[in-house]
XYZ file of C-alpha atoms in Angstrom:
747
model
C 6.051 -27.394 58.667
C 2.736 -25.651 59.299
C -0.133 -25.348 56.855
C -0.725 -21.967 55.134
C -4.400 -21.010 55.293
C -5.557 -19.115 52.162
C -8.523 -16.826 52.798
C -10.146 -15.494 49.590
C -13.140 -13.931 51.314
C -14.157 -10.691 49.615
C -11.902 -11.332 46.589
C -13.539 -11.841 43.218
C -12.568 -15.121 41.616
C -12.649 -15.673 37.834
C -11.478 -18.417 35.545
C -8.377 -17.628 33.517
C -10.405 -17.962 30.299
C -12.996 -15.411 31.417
C -10.401 -12.953 32.671
C -8.192 -13.110 29.568
C -11.167 -12.818 27.202
C -12.418 -9.705 28.962
C -8.939 -8.176 29.243
C -8.190 -8.678 25.548
C -11.608 -7.419 24.506
C -11.131 -4.272 26.604
C -7.704 -3.758 25.065
C -9.074 -4.293 21.562
C -11.840 -1.751 22.036
C -9.353 0.753 23.453
C -7.044 0.405 20.451
C -9.952 0.678 18.015
C -11.777 3.597 19.602
C -9.020 5.554 21.342
C -5.940 5.077 19.220
C -6.072 3.742 15.655
C -9.314 4.821 13.970
C -10.455 8.402 13.314
C -13.812 9.869 14.235
C -16.075 10.592 11.295
C -17.063 13.955 12.821
C -13.659 15.680 12.858
C -11.457 13.081 11.144
C -9.048 13.022 14.102
C -7.584 10.372 16.347
C -7.516 11.185 20.090
C -3.846 12.196 20.136
C -4.342 14.570 17.209
C -7.441 16.099 18.781
C -5.630 16.648 22.055
C -2.625 18.252 20.360
C -4.836 20.729 18.494
C -6.886 21.539 21.602
C -3.779 21.950 23.788
C -2.237 24.319 21.238
C -5.409 26.412 21.180
C -5.378 26.565 24.980
C -1.773 27.784 24.822
C -2.865 30.612 22.536
C -0.939 29.234 19.550
C -3.371 30.481 16.928
C -2.329 31.174 13.334
C -1.446 34.783 14.120
C 0.402 34.084 17.370
C 4.122 33.745 17.896
C 5.636 30.278 17.546
C 6.475 28.406 20.745
C 8.792 25.504 21.394
C 7.224 22.206 20.399
C 8.359 20.711 23.700
C 5.988 23.128 25.451
C 3.029 21.829 23.498
C 4.009 18.176 23.901
C 4.438 18.707 27.650
C 0.934 20.146 27.941
C -0.556 17.341 25.859
C 0.945 14.449 27.819
C 0.624 16.232 31.177
C -3.015 17.234 30.839
C -4.725 14.997 28.301
C -2.637 12.180 26.805
C -0.616 10.120 29.319
C 1.573 8.361 26.761
C 5.101 8.647 25.369
C 6.347 12.078 24.378
C 8.099 10.794 21.231
C 4.897 9.257 19.841
C 2.974 12.432 20.656
C 5.591 14.623 18.979
C 5.642 12.385 15.900
C 1.877 12.768 15.542
C 2.340 16.541 15.788
C 5.102 16.491 13.160
C 2.878 14.508 10.802
C 0.206 17.229 10.991
C 2.832 19.856 10.103
C 4.423 18.152 7.065
C 3.036 19.596 3.815
C 4.046 16.418 1.971
C 2.103 14.229 4.434
C -1.048 16.308 5.026
C -3.015 17.720 2.113
C -4.081 20.607 4.384
C -1.534 20.843 7.236
C -2.922 21.826 10.640
C 0.329 22.743 12.412
C 2.725 25.476 11.231
C 6.294 24.553 12.142
C 9.624 26.330 12.225
C 12.846 24.334 12.034
C 13.552 20.880 10.663
C 10.259 19.029 10.326
C 11.503 16.228 8.058
C 11.701 15.871 4.282
C 9.895 13.805 1.633
C 13.010 11.603 1.335
C 12.955 10.825 5.041
C 9.781 11.988 6.838
C 11.236 10.899 10.185
C 14.376 13.013 9.887
C 12.774 15.858 11.884
C 14.698 17.591 14.668
C 13.989 16.969 18.356
C 11.091 18.884 19.889
C 13.449 21.013 21.976
C 14.717 22.583 18.755
C 11.549 23.110 16.711
C 8.801 25.684 17.194
C 5.171 25.485 16.218
C 1.750 27.088 16.128
C -1.564 26.318 14.459
C -2.372 27.153 10.856
C -5.492 29.030 9.819
C -7.017 25.731 8.664
C -7.238 24.756 12.356
C -9.901 27.464 12.776
C -12.346 25.196 10.938
C -11.892 22.693 13.769
C -11.782 25.039 16.778
C -13.836 28.181 16.132
C -17.132 26.823 17.479
C -15.641 24.900 20.408
C -16.800 27.367 23.098
C -20.295 27.745 21.658
C -21.877 24.683 23.257
C -21.389 22.569 20.141
C -19.707 19.476 21.607
C -19.777 17.349 24.707
C -16.937 17.465 27.205
C -15.420 14.702 29.301
C -13.000 14.671 32.254
C -9.358 14.144 31.369
C -7.438 11.084 32.513
C -6.969 12.328 36.107
C -10.255 14.194 36.421
C -8.687 17.618 37.063
C -10.077 19.299 33.917
C -12.353 18.680 30.951
C -11.476 18.027 27.328
C -13.725 17.930 24.227
C -14.975 14.538 23.092
C -14.563 15.764 19.506
C -13.992 19.027 17.678
C -16.822 20.895 15.879
C -15.353 20.582 12.393
C -16.850 22.871 9.762
C -15.320 20.710 7.002
C -15.218 16.893 6.478
C -11.583 16.681 7.582
C -11.716 12.881 7.631
C -11.605 12.917 3.819
C -9.491 16.020 3.303
C -6.331 14.873 5.097
C -7.045 11.160 5.218
C -5.439 8.822 7.710
C -3.936 5.398 8.224
C -4.178 3.117 11.235
C -3.967 -0.500 12.342
C -6.195 -1.625 15.193
C -7.012 -5.106 16.499
C -8.754 -7.048 13.770
C -9.296 -4.009 11.561
C -7.459 -1.174 9.846
C -8.163 2.084 8.074
C -6.654 3.600 4.938
C -8.251 6.867 3.876
C -6.417 8.841 1.158
C -6.443 12.670 1.133
C -8.891 14.553 -1.093
C -9.352 18.002 -2.560
C -11.262 20.420 -0.326
C -13.217 22.119 -3.097
C -14.299 18.798 -4.595
C -15.430 17.342 -1.277
C -17.326 20.522 -0.350
C -19.019 20.484 -3.761
C -20.177 16.924 -3.088
C -21.446 17.910 0.378
C -23.370 20.875 -1.062
C -24.931 18.625 -3.693
C -25.937 16.122 -1.026
C -27.377 18.940 1.104
C -29.650 19.967 -1.743
C -30.320 16.431 -2.996
C -30.392 13.993 -0.042
C -31.299 11.128 -2.403
C -28.188 11.582 -4.570
C -26.396 8.328 -5.448
C -22.741 7.447 -5.216
C -22.486 7.835 -9.011
C -23.789 11.412 -8.667
C -21.194 12.236 -5.991
C -18.410 10.725 -8.092
C -18.862 13.628 -10.502
C -17.699 15.959 -7.733
C -15.123 13.654 -6.060
C -13.517 11.765 -8.972
C -10.595 10.473 -6.904
C -8.019 11.170 -4.183
C -5.765 14.229 -4.334
C -2.261 13.820 -2.940
C -0.213 16.717 -1.552
C 2.758 15.625 -3.678
C 0.843 15.633 -6.968
C 1.699 12.799 -9.415
C -0.906 11.055 -11.580
C -3.680 8.694 -10.560
C -3.882 6.225 -13.444
C -6.685 3.934 -12.247
C -9.754 3.933 -14.549
C -12.677 6.083 -13.404
C -14.972 3.068 -13.200
C -12.645 1.395 -10.693
C -12.420 4.584 -8.618
C -16.196 4.876 -8.622
C -16.535 1.272 -7.432
C -14.000 2.026 -4.695
C -16.136 4.873 -3.335
C -19.339 2.846 -3.570
C -17.969 -0.013 -1.448
C -15.443 1.777 0.758
C -12.786 -0.778 -0.200
C -10.334 -1.186 -3.054
C -7.010 -0.127 -4.512
C -5.767 2.434 -6.990
C -2.411 3.292 -8.568
C -0.443 6.537 -8.746
C 2.456 7.264 -11.078
C 5.226 9.874 -11.144
C 5.170 12.568 -13.822
C 8.081 13.343 -16.141
C 9.080 15.585 -19.026
C 11.849 15.573 -21.609
C 14.408 18.379 -21.459
C 17.228 18.484 -24.041
C 17.159 14.719 -24.421
C 17.137 14.063 -20.654
C 14.226 12.624 -18.687
C 13.232 14.846 -15.746
C 10.937 13.385 -13.075
C 9.005 16.314 -11.559
C 6.599 14.664 -9.091
C 6.607 11.411 -7.135
C 3.698 9.338 -5.827
C 2.496 9.970 -2.285
C 4.915 8.772 0.451
C 7.573 7.740 -2.097
C 11.157 8.718 -1.325
C 13.241 10.179 -4.132
C 16.415 8.724 -2.654
C 14.881 5.238 -2.601
C 13.897 5.568 -6.260
C 17.504 6.547 -7.009
C 18.746 3.454 -5.175
C 16.367 1.224 -7.132
C 17.423 2.660 -10.496
C 21.118 2.580 -9.548
C 20.826 -1.081 -8.503
C 19.473 -1.966 -11.950
C 22.256 0.005 -13.595
C 24.878 -1.865 -11.561
C 23.256 -5.169 -12.508
C 23.472 -4.088 -16.183
C 19.698 -4.268 -16.526
C 19.492 -0.696 -17.845
C 22.132 -0.527 -20.586
C 20.194 2.283 -22.291
C 20.682 4.590 -19.274
C 23.963 6.442 -18.864
C 23.550 8.566 -15.732
C 21.193 9.456 -12.886
C 21.252 12.785 -11.017
C 19.237 14.395 -8.244
C 18.846 18.118 -8.935
C 16.125 18.758 -6.346
C 16.307 22.086 -4.534
C 14.060 24.586 -2.744
C 12.463 25.790 -5.979
C 12.143 22.272 -7.416
C 11.413 19.888 -4.514
C 11.452 16.945 -6.929
C 13.819 16.910 -9.897
C 15.389 13.549 -10.743
C 17.287 13.570 -14.036
C 17.803 10.386 -16.086
C 20.334 10.623 -18.924
C 19.734 8.130 -21.797
C 22.792 6.683 -23.501
C 21.742 8.033 -26.900
C 18.880 9.780 -28.649
C 17.841 6.439 -30.168
C 16.608 5.147 -26.795
C 12.853 4.615 -26.645
C 12.125 6.955 -23.733
C 8.508 5.842 -23.314
C 9.555 2.179 -23.115
C 12.302 3.031 -20.622
C 9.893 4.917 -18.350
C 7.328 2.107 -18.589
C 10.041 -0.285 -17.416
C 10.920 1.982 -14.472
C 7.245 2.384 -13.554
C 6.925 -1.411 -13.437
C 10.128 -2.076 -11.481
C 10.512 0.901 -9.090
C 8.407 3.022 -6.758
C 7.804 5.546 -9.546
C 4.452 3.775 -9.754
C 2.763 2.590 -6.603
C -0.455 0.927 -5.524
C -2.526 2.279 -2.633
C -5.063 0.457 -0.526
C -8.330 2.164 0.422
C -10.413 1.140 3.416
C -12.889 3.833 4.500
C -13.152 2.508 8.053
C -14.101 5.177 10.617
C -15.817 5.494 13.975
C -19.331 6.509 12.988
C -21.543 8.911 14.927
C -23.027 6.004 16.897
C -19.556 5.280 18.299
C -19.056 2.071 16.328
C -16.354 1.440 13.689
C -17.747 0.846 10.242
C -16.543 0.691 6.634
C -18.600 3.272 4.782
C -19.165 4.306 1.200
C -18.466 7.887 0.171
C -22.168 8.668 0.129
C -22.788 7.211 3.589
C -19.759 9.026 4.972
C -20.788 12.433 3.625
C -24.432 11.906 4.507
C -23.605 11.054 8.121
C -21.163 13.974 8.339
C -23.883 16.331 7.109
C -26.095 15.037 9.914
C -23.302 15.810 12.387
C -22.782 19.285 10.923
C -26.489 20.147 11.032
C -26.664 18.988 14.661
C -23.550 21.016 15.510
C -24.916 24.205 13.946
C -28.250 23.613 15.674
C -26.470 23.321 19.020
C -24.481 26.475 18.292
C -27.604 28.458 17.426
C -29.493 27.110 20.426
C -26.583 28.014 22.685
C -26.608 31.557 21.328
C -30.408 31.774 21.575
C -30.276 30.747 25.232
C -27.750 33.532 25.922
C -29.892 36.085 24.031
C -33.046 35.107 25.940
C -31.182 35.277 29.235
C -29.889 38.754 28.428
C -33.323 39.968 27.325
C -34.756 38.721 30.577
C -32.173 40.695 32.561
C -32.722 43.805 30.421
C -36.435 43.645 31.179
C -35.623 43.750 34.895
C -33.161 46.654 34.480
C -35.752 48.637 32.534
C -38.271 48.193 35.340
C -35.657 49.476 37.781
C -34.987 52.582 35.680
C -38.681 53.308 35.360
C -39.047 53.041 39.164
C -35.641 54.320 40.144
C -36.676 56.255 43.292
C -38.587 53.330 44.727
C -35.691 50.947 43.975
C -33.234 53.282 45.746
C -35.535 53.571 48.762
C -35.830 49.793 49.052
C -32.109 49.292 48.756
C -31.413 51.931 51.425
C -34.059 50.985 53.960
C -34.774 47.266 53.669
C -32.710 44.577 55.403
C -33.211 42.151 52.529
C -33.653 44.397 49.479
C -33.482 41.532 46.984
C -36.528 39.787 48.411
C -38.466 43.040 48.616
C -37.576 44.001 45.053
C -38.690 40.613 43.756
C -42.013 40.953 45.594
C -42.627 44.656 44.786
C -41.905 44.465 41.001
C -42.463 40.735 40.289
C -38.783 40.206 39.396
C -36.905 36.941 39.086
C -33.848 36.150 41.155
C -31.531 36.868 38.189
C -33.215 40.225 37.503
C -33.015 41.339 41.141
C -29.374 40.277 41.339
C -28.560 42.285 38.197
C -30.267 45.393 39.621
C -28.365 45.167 42.891
C -25.045 44.757 41.018
C -25.625 47.808 38.833
C -22.984 50.509 39.425
C -23.942 54.086 40.290
C -22.459 55.381 37.047
C -25.020 53.300 35.142
C -27.952 55.168 36.733
C -27.635 57.998 34.240
C -30.621 58.982 32.113
C -28.930 57.797 28.887
C -28.670 54.257 30.229
C -32.374 53.707 29.637
C -31.887 54.461 25.936
C -28.990 51.990 25.760
C -31.120 49.285 27.358
C -33.967 49.826 24.916
C -31.504 49.826 21.982
C -29.896 46.576 23.141
C -33.328 45.046 23.639
C -34.245 45.857 20.043
C -31.033 44.323 18.672
C -31.333 41.181 20.778
C -35.009 40.804 19.939
C -34.173 40.905 16.234
C -31.400 38.337 16.752
C -33.783 36.168 18.775
C -36.346 36.186 15.998
C -33.656 35.300 13.446
C -32.299 32.420 15.546
C -35.744 31.058 16.261
C -36.616 31.329 12.591
C -33.544 29.320 11.538
C -34.017 26.706 14.250
C -37.636 26.273 13.260
C -36.977 25.982 9.520
C -34.818 23.095 8.232
C -34.395 24.799 4.877
C -32.931 27.961 6.454
C -30.652 25.808 8.635
C -29.315 23.976 5.571
C -28.830 27.286 3.762
C -26.745 28.565 6.687
C -24.582 25.426 6.626
C -24.223 25.801 2.853
C -23.057 29.421 3.116
C -20.494 28.535 5.801
C -19.138 25.629 3.705
C -18.831 27.870 0.658
C -16.955 30.490 2.686
C -14.494 27.919 4.052
C -13.987 26.398 0.599
C -13.194 29.827 -0.804
C -10.736 30.554 2.024
C -8.909 27.225 2.363
C -9.557 25.446 -0.954
C -7.103 25.115 -3.834
C -6.766 23.400 -7.197
C -6.359 19.657 -7.633
C -2.721 18.530 -7.581
C -3.026 14.866 -8.609
C -4.151 14.578 -12.208
C -6.569 11.801 -13.121
C -5.190 10.140 -16.252
C -6.207 6.651 -17.329
C -3.115 4.770 -18.484
C -2.380 1.162 -19.330
C -0.438 -0.895 -16.825
C 3.327 -0.445 -17.149
C 5.306 -3.338 -18.587
C 8.886 -4.102 -17.632
C 11.306 -4.608 -20.494
C 11.973 -8.299 -21.036
C 15.339 -9.086 -19.516
C 16.392 -10.797 -22.709
C 15.943 -7.509 -24.601
C 18.518 -5.892 -22.329
C 21.171 -8.551 -23.003
C 23.363 -8.694 -26.069
C 22.495 -11.745 -28.143
C 25.630 -13.817 -28.707
C 26.435 -17.532 -29.112
C 27.171 -19.382 -25.875
C 27.891 -22.932 -24.778
C 26.416 -24.143 -21.492
C 28.595 -26.814 -19.885
C 27.555 -29.137 -17.047
C 29.809 -31.530 -15.145
C 28.887 -34.916 -13.695
C 28.699 -33.442 -10.176
C 26.184 -30.843 -11.372
C 28.416 -27.767 -11.716
C 27.323 -25.434 -14.517
C 28.853 -22.500 -16.413
C 28.525 -20.749 -19.748
C 31.243 -19.912 -22.260
C 31.016 -17.443 -25.129
C 31.034 -18.995 -28.580
C 30.327 -22.451 -29.974
C 33.915 -23.406 -30.734
C 34.839 -24.222 -27.149
C 35.848 -27.797 -26.316
C 34.264 -28.597 -22.932
C 36.825 -31.336 -22.291
C 39.606 -28.753 -22.137
C 37.977 -26.806 -19.282
C 39.220 -27.155 -15.724
C 37.034 -29.177 -13.328
C 37.101 -29.712 -9.583
C 38.977 -32.716 -8.250
C 36.899 -35.851 -8.800
C 34.659 -34.128 -11.346
C 34.582 -34.255 -15.142
C 32.619 -33.125 -18.170
C 29.140 -34.603 -18.588
C 27.208 -32.682 -21.242
C 26.939 -29.356 -23.060
C 24.378 -27.413 -25.089
C 24.941 -24.681 -27.661
C 22.616 -21.734 -28.034
C 22.319 -17.982 -27.520
C 22.807 -15.864 -24.418
C 19.152 -14.763 -24.484
C 17.803 -18.320 -24.544
C 16.690 -20.558 -21.707
C 18.928 -23.452 -20.732
C 16.779 -26.457 -19.775
C 18.238 -28.869 -17.217
C 17.004 -32.465 -17.027
C 17.341 -34.524 -13.832
C 17.249 -38.199 -12.954
C 13.620 -38.029 -11.743
C 12.301 -36.782 -15.081
C 11.883 -33.141 -13.987
C 13.028 -30.182 -16.061
C 14.226 -26.747 -14.945
C 15.127 -23.619 -16.907
C 17.459 -20.664 -16.393
C 18.456 -17.849 -18.723
C 21.848 -18.657 -20.207
C 23.354 -15.219 -19.589
C 22.635 -15.504 -15.853
C 24.909 -18.536 -15.496
C 28.497 -18.047 -14.220
C 31.346 -17.558 -16.666
C 33.535 -20.427 -17.834
C 36.609 -18.566 -16.560
C 35.988 -20.285 -13.238
C 34.689 -23.726 -12.398
C 31.088 -22.532 -12.320
C 28.673 -23.157 -9.461
C 26.407 -26.034 -8.369
C 23.160 -25.896 -10.299
C 21.363 -27.143 -7.180
C 22.075 -23.762 -5.563
C 19.695 -22.091 -8.004
C 17.127 -24.872 -8.247
C 15.240 -27.121 -5.829
C 15.464 -30.679 -7.226
C 14.093 -33.626 -5.196
C 16.401 -35.240 -2.667
C 18.853 -37.622 -4.309
C 18.231 -36.334 -7.839
C 21.165 -35.642 -10.127
C 21.246 -33.732 -13.401
C 21.690 -35.819 -16.547
C 21.350 -33.325 -19.400
C 21.128 -29.724 -20.578
C 19.149 -28.532 -23.631
C 18.940 -25.223 -25.496
C 17.075 -23.779 -28.451
C 14.595 -21.166 -29.638
C 11.571 -23.279 -28.753
C 10.547 -25.250 -31.902
C 13.275 -27.839 -31.207
C 12.159 -31.319 -30.156
C 13.923 -33.930 -28.044
C 13.514 -37.638 -27.421
C 13.061 -38.347 -23.708
C 13.380 -41.938 -22.485
C 14.175 -44.230 -19.563
C 16.091 -47.492 -19.445
C 12.788 -49.250 -18.685
C 12.097 -49.093 -22.433
C 9.652 -46.188 -22.729
C 9.967 -42.763 -24.314
C 8.354 -39.983 -26.341
C 9.206 -36.827 -28.251
C 8.720 -33.548 -26.374
C 8.946 -29.962 -27.682
C 11.531 -27.870 -25.901
C 8.987 -25.177 -24.975
C 7.051 -27.768 -22.948
C 10.104 -28.200 -20.722
C 10.480 -24.526 -19.712
C 9.780 -24.156 -15.989
C 9.376 -20.838 -14.188
C 9.722 -22.288 -10.669
C 12.792 -23.397 -8.773
C 11.126 -26.760 -8.185
C 10.853 -27.345 -11.933
C 8.106 -29.373 -13.599
C 7.521 -33.122 -14.048
C 7.892 -34.058 -17.724
C 9.048 -37.695 -17.978
C 7.382 -40.317 -15.784
C 10.094 -42.750 -14.693
C 9.010 -46.260 -13.602
C 10.197 -47.385 -10.176
C 13.785 -48.610 -10.279
C 14.399 -47.233 -13.779
C 16.932 -44.599 -14.824
C 16.592 -41.595 -17.104
C 18.629 -41.697 -20.292
C 20.223 -38.511 -21.674
C 17.781 -36.592 -23.934
C 18.525 -36.611 -27.649
C 17.688 -33.900 -30.250
C 15.217 -34.767 -33.018
C 15.985 -33.314 -36.503
C 13.292 -30.996 -37.861
C 13.383 -32.592 -41.332
C 14.486 -35.771 -43.074
C 13.862 -39.478 -42.547
C 15.530 -39.737 -39.142
C 15.472 -43.014 -37.256
C 15.546 -43.978 -33.584
C 18.347 -46.341 -32.558
C 17.801 -48.284 -29.307
C 20.487 -50.535 -27.780
C 20.039 -52.948 -24.856
C 22.508 -54.287 -22.334
C 22.325 -57.715 -24.061
C 23.833 -56.356 -27.280
C 20.583 -55.920 -29.225
C 20.010 -52.948 -31.534
C 16.597 -51.813 -32.817
C 16.140 -49.112 -35.431
C 12.727 -47.668 -36.383
C 11.431 -44.402 -37.929
C 11.158 -41.496 -35.528
C 7.670 -40.855 -36.893
C 6.420 -43.910 -34.949
C 6.890 -42.059 -31.636
C 4.166 -39.735 -30.308
C 4.771 -36.083 -29.436
C 3.721 -35.359 -25.848
C 4.217 -32.570 -23.316
C 4.640 -35.032 -20.465
C 4.080 -38.658 -19.514
C 5.763 -42.086 -19.649
C 5.628 -42.393 -23.410
C 5.319 -45.461 -25.616
C 7.267 -48.711 -25.599
C 10.529 -48.345 -27.503
C 12.018 -51.805 -27.094
C 10.647 -55.202 -26.124
C 12.408 -55.858 -22.834
C 11.653 -59.141 -21.092
C 9.677 -58.896 -17.818
C 11.720 -58.436 -14.652
C 12.315 -61.488 -12.490
C 12.564 -61.233 -8.734
C 12.065 -57.459 -8.893
C 15.239 -56.994 -10.976
C 15.396 -56.413 -14.740
C 17.786 -58.777 -16.527
C 17.985 -56.480 -19.556
C 17.793 -52.675 -19.750
C 18.337 -50.023 -22.356
C 21.826 -48.517 -22.436
C 21.269 -45.909 -25.124
C 18.545 -44.235 -27.187
C 19.557 -41.789 -29.937
C 17.999 -40.249 -33.031
C 20.168 -40.673 -36.147
C 19.497 -38.048 -38.840
C 19.200 -39.061 -42.475
C 22.727 -39.650 -43.789
C 24.185 -39.639 -40.310
C 26.344 -42.232 -38.501
C 25.835 -44.220 -35.321
C 28.724 -44.921 -32.962
C 28.400 -47.960 -30.706
C 30.593 -47.931 -27.614
C 31.632 -51.227 -26.042
C 34.207 -50.784 -23.334
C 37.225 -49.165 -24.971
C 36.136 -50.211 -28.467
C 34.039 -48.111 -30.815
C 32.087 -49.316 -33.852
C 30.725 -47.030 -36.591
C 27.528 -47.852 -38.485
C 26.467 -45.766 -41.475
C 22.848 -44.792 -42.071
C 22.531 -47.524 -44.716
C 24.077 -50.183 -42.454
C 21.373 -49.465 -39.862
C 18.839 -51.138 -42.193
C 20.017 -54.534 -40.945
C 18.534 -53.716 -37.543
C 15.281 -52.151 -38.757
C 12.099 -53.295 -37.102
C 8.893 -52.050 -35.623
C 8.768 -49.986 -32.442
C 8.503 -52.267 -29.403
C 10.343 -55.232 -30.956
C 13.667 -56.621 -29.739
C 15.736 -55.753 -32.819
C 18.773 -57.689 -34.006
C 21.917 -58.906 -32.277
C 25.119 -56.988 -32.759
C 28.230 -58.997 -33.762
C 29.397 -61.566 -31.196
C 32.142 -59.381 -29.755
C 29.780 -56.415 -29.185
C 27.351 -57.924 -26.707
C 28.405 -55.600 -23.830
C 27.248 -52.299 -25.370
C 27.726 -49.389 -22.966
C 26.522 -46.359 -24.957
C 25.299 -44.977 -28.286
C 26.435 -41.726 -29.902
C 25.769 -39.903 -33.145
């Protein structure tokens, strides 16, 4: 087999690292500059700018007849934007939706989506569109030398690098975008407020962000609603260019019903209905009877909530819904734009408006200079025409007799090339005597305009006054009142789930295999319930349906669940491990309930224990919390309730038939730990304990202690326990000879 000679002569060679770094960097810059972030100047992304320009080139002005949207999209992707037609059309739809844009740019006919589903718009072959009058503020000065032009993607025509916006559109309609390593979130604002801030900054270039906040107090959504964030937080947001704020739906009471009239920006009414209905199905809104959507053309948003009775606290109900549904929503703000130097930057409100004013002044200056150049060129030509009229006979003779009349005219009357060309192109009908008067009249008008233009261009104050007057005119034409009210409100609080549940006595039952259920009432006998094959009753706790049930496992960890959330006793329950995350190999040994002040004795068969309040055992996490420290090789004993009053005693029995009784007051109260020594067990030999504790209980004053030994059961009264009294940590006294194999203690 021959050898294949590889010749790389003339081919650039790069390492994979260098190539991939450059390729990804180029891609990143493309996404940032040409796709995701808006330009500060006109507030548009490239696709939006190209759509607006293509529509203007098609003659789709505000007063024109609508044309099929497919026609516009075809021009955009065929001439300027070589990307997918669906993405282009979606960008066009977004600019036409009055619930998405504060000041829509496109005027559409047909199905352009709805607030419930903004992407439910019809295909572009069905809809028609044209520009709105607001688009004039972006396009009117385009042909007046105000912007730079660049070749399109295939070099066959030019397109504007940006549009000469007369208004700070970047703030008015806002935008969202995700680039590589950065994003932008600019909310919409009110036109009159933003223009007022720009005018103030024009007159007072040193104005601070606090000064501008008086004119722009916050965003203004097209859908209304309330902005409930404090003014100080909004002001800080505009000073840094970063932050969050919250918007809340508005509602009124009508004949006892709650009527929601506006929704936060980009919130779907149907989704809110689903969220409320889900809570109703889960019986988390027992005070609500019905939910209706009565929205129509006259009332775009009208969601009706029907309380179950007139005793329902409507304000509390709405606060709960604000906290648990999209009726209240948080919005992120990141004023990240491509600045006038072509670099993306997060800007404060003041920096953004200040830099936009610089762009606007430069744009107006270019427009005036472009017009001045045209005026001067026309005056120059008129001067040449006037010379021709004053020497008409000589001009005619030269034209008739000379081989190169243009050269002779230029030499004879000291004319420029443009002047001589204009004279030679003059029609015979324009040689009338009255034409001289028209020329002199036009010269006077253009001379006055020239002086005015030169005066404005040479005086920064007059230039700023012109910009001010144009901004005021646009604000008067396109501005409107604020829709989103600024109302400081406290954060909404959800109704505690326990308040929504009927308080009734329940018994929580747990089997030895860890299956749990809850039965109504305290009279139930857990032993009579049905259990799975190989399973049996282990323990039970009595309490109320609104209380937490605390589960205790063999590693000393506790877990808590609301009692009413547990399965009914009509079935066999469900494994508690399905709701909790105990350590591997752990099993549940007890369940506790109470209002919180209750206390329990926690202990291990290694001879240590302490008293813990029930509230210290509540755990909000599935993994629970470590409460009792269990020595290696030891086992957890079932927890025992401690009476709140009386001279209760602790009874401790060992596997060798010893019983120790001491006052419960000798034990410390701790939230967690190993506890103190309960019983004097001998040290383990060979790693194994010869004697362990088999039971630890608290006997209330006047109570009885039951000692279990195999099948036999011995009863000791409270007075009989005195025979086994001792100090905590001692070994106690021996039970009668036949009771050495104690297996358990009960009270």
